[in-house]
């Protein structure tokens, strides 16, 4: 599930984190819950959950890490995929070439 908003941008990361935590409290799905910090500027999820380990950028590499290497939060039991942060590179679309 992705959480986006055109208004009130400060709310979406907290909503996503709390929703994931709520899902993770149910043992039937807790092993499959993973919060992804897709905001390389704010790093809010990464900071809130003190995530270390493979980052979202690592999964774009040819030799991506295994899912078992993801940071795990003890309670509620869920995985966290942090972001390294830093400047955002411009995206060049094929149509622009």
PDB file of C-alpha atoms in Angstrom, residues 13-93:
ATOM      1  CA  UNK A  13       4.780   9.189   6.466  1.00  0.00           C
ATOM      2  CA  UNK A  14       3.214   9.007   9.911  1.00  0.00           C
ATOM      3  CA  UNK A  15       0.039   7.471   8.502  1.00  0.00           C
ATOM      4  CA  UNK A  16       2.038   4.887   6.524  1.00  0.00           C
ATOM      5  CA  UNK A  17       4.200   3.970   9.535  1.00  0.00           C
ATOM      6  CA  UNK A  18       1.230   3.687  11.898  1.00  0.00           C
ATOM      7  CA  UNK A  19      -0.794   1.672   9.378  1.00  0.00           C
ATOM      8  CA  UNK A  20       2.109  -0.761   8.911  1.00  0.00           C
ATOM      9  CA  UNK A  21       2.515  -1.074  12.680  1.00  0.00           C
ATOM     10  CA  UNK A  22      -1.190  -1.799  13.029  1.00  0.00           C
ATOM     11  CA  UNK A  23      -0.985  -4.528  10.378  1.00  0.00           C
ATOM     12  CA  UNK A  24       2.154  -5.997  11.928  1.00  0.00           C
ATOM     13  CA  UNK A  25       0.406  -6.502  15.272  1.00  0.00           C
ATOM     14  CA  UNK A  26      -1.588  -9.322  13.655  1.00  0.00           C
ATOM     15  CA  UNK A  27       0.584 -12.444  13.649  1.00  0.00           C
ATOM     16  CA  UNK A  28      -0.961 -13.750  10.424  1.00  0.00           C
ATOM     17  CA  UNK A  29       0.608 -10.930   8.375  1.00  0.00           C
ATOM     18  CA  UNK A  30       3.447  -9.553  10.536  1.00  0.00           C
ATOM     19  CA  UNK A  31       6.150 -11.457   8.628  1.00  0.00           C
ATOM     20  CA  UNK A  32       5.035  -9.778   5.395  1.00  0.00           C
ATOM     21  CA  UNK A  33       4.845  -6.152   6.576  1.00  0.00           C
ATOM     22  CA  UNK A  34       7.597  -3.820   5.405  1.00  0.00           C
ATOM     23  CA  UNK A  35       7.674  -0.027   5.689  1.00  0.00           C
ATOM     24  CA  UNK A  36       9.613   1.588   2.828  1.00  0.00           C
ATOM     25  CA  UNK A  37      11.102   5.058   3.252  1.00  0.00           C
ATOM     26  CA  UNK A  38      10.780   6.386  -0.289  1.00  0.00           C
ATOM     27  CA  UNK A  39      11.487  10.004   0.673  1.00  0.00           C
ATOM     28  CA  UNK A  40      15.241  10.572   0.306  1.00  0.00           C
ATOM     29  CA  UNK A  41      14.958  14.140   1.570  1.00  0.00           C
ATOM     30  CA  UNK A  42      13.005  13.831   4.825  1.00  0.00           C
ATOM     31  CA  UNK A  43      14.152  10.325   5.925  1.00  0.00           C
ATOM     32  CA  UNK A  44      11.275  10.409   8.396  1.00  0.00           C
ATOM     33  CA  UNK A  45      10.533   6.667   8.437  1.00  0.00           C
ATOM     34  CA  UNK A  46      14.249   5.809   8.570  1.00  0.00           C
ATOM     35  CA  UNK A  47      14.690   8.135  11.561  1.00  0.00           C
ATOM     36  CA  UNK A  48      11.482   7.176  13.403  1.00  0.00           C
ATOM     37  CA  UNK A  49      12.263   3.470  13.256  1.00  0.00           C
ATOM     38  CA  UNK A  50      16.071   3.763  13.624  1.00  0.00           C
ATOM     39  CA  UNK A  51      16.525   1.628  10.526  1.00  0.00           C
ATOM     40  CA  UNK A  52      19.997   0.449   9.519  1.00  0.00           C
ATOM     41  CA  UNK A  53      21.067  -2.079   6.940  1.00  0.00           C
ATOM     42  CA  UNK A  54      20.290  -2.362   3.232  1.00  0.00           C
ATOM     43  CA  UNK A  55      18.571   0.732   1.857  1.00  0.00           C
ATOM     44  CA  UNK A  56      16.065   1.195  -0.944  1.00  0.00           C
ATOM     45  CA  UNK A  57      18.914   2.350  -3.209  1.00  0.00           C
ATOM     46  CA  UNK A  58      20.664  -1.019  -2.738  1.00  0.00           C
ATOM     47  CA  UNK A  59      17.745  -2.836  -4.366  1.00  0.00           C
ATOM     48  CA  UNK A  60      18.346  -0.966  -7.614  1.00  0.00           C
ATOM     49  CA  UNK A  61      21.798  -2.543  -7.957  1.00  0.00           C
ATOM     50  CA  UNK A  62      22.450  -5.649 -10.077  1.00  0.00           C
ATOM     51  CA  UNK A  63      23.276  -7.676  -6.945  1.00  0.00           C
ATOM     52  CA  UNK A  64      20.428  -6.662  -4.666  1.00  0.00           C
ATOM     53  CA  UNK A  65      20.545  -7.784  -1.021  1.00  0.00           C
ATOM     54  CA  UNK A  66      18.279 -10.551   0.212  1.00  0.00           C
ATOM     55  CA  UNK A  67      15.022  -9.586   1.879  1.00  0.00           C
ATOM     56  CA  UNK A  68      16.238 -11.412   4.996  1.00  0.00           C
ATOM     57  CA  UNK A  69      18.881  -8.668   5.421  1.00  0.00           C
ATOM     58  CA  UNK A  70      16.244  -5.973   5.983  1.00  0.00           C
ATOM     59  CA  UNK A  71      16.116  -4.190   9.328  1.00  0.00           C
ATOM     60  CA  UNK A  72      13.506  -5.762  11.614  1.00  0.00           C
ATOM     61  CA  UNK A  73      11.641  -3.875  14.317  1.00  0.00           C
ATOM     62  CA  UNK A  74      11.010  -6.027  17.381  1.00  0.00           C
ATOM     63  CA  UNK A  75       7.567  -4.656  18.235  1.00  0.00           C
ATOM     64  CA  UNK A  76       5.472  -4.592  16.276  1.00  0.00           C
ATOM     65  CA  UNK A  77       7.383  -7.215  14.265  1.00  0.00           C
ATOM     66  CA  UNK A  78       7.923  -5.721  10.813  1.00  0.00           C
ATOM     67  CA  UNK A  79      10.690  -4.994   8.338  1.00  0.00           C
ATOM     68  CA  UNK A  80      11.911  -1.502   7.482  1.00  0.00           C
ATOM     69  CA  UNK A  81      13.563  -0.513   4.212  1.00  0.00           C
ATOM     70  CA  UNK A  82      15.380   2.771   4.898  1.00  0.00           C
ATOM     71  CA  UNK A  83      16.639   5.359   2.451  1.00  0.00           C
ATOM     72  CA  UNK A  84      20.209   6.639   2.398  1.00  0.00           C
ATOM     73  CA  UNK A  85      19.071  10.145   1.582  1.00  0.00           C
ATOM     74  CA  UNK A  86      21.122  12.697  -0.224  1.00  0.00           C
ATOM     75  CA  UNK A  87      20.496  14.671  -3.368  1.00  0.00           C
ATOM     76  CA  UNK A  88      17.899  13.431  -5.798  1.00  0.00           C
ATOM     77  CA  UNK A  89      19.261  12.881  -9.291  1.00  0.00           C
ATOM     78  CA  UNK A  90      17.219  14.238 -12.190  1.00  0.00           C
ATOM     79  CA  UNK A  91      15.217  11.669 -14.103  1.00  0.00           C
ATOM     80  CA  UNK A  92      15.609  11.702 -17.862  1.00  0.00           C
ATOM     81  CA  UNK A  93      12.692  10.272 -19.752  1.00  0.00           C
TER      82      UNK A  93
END
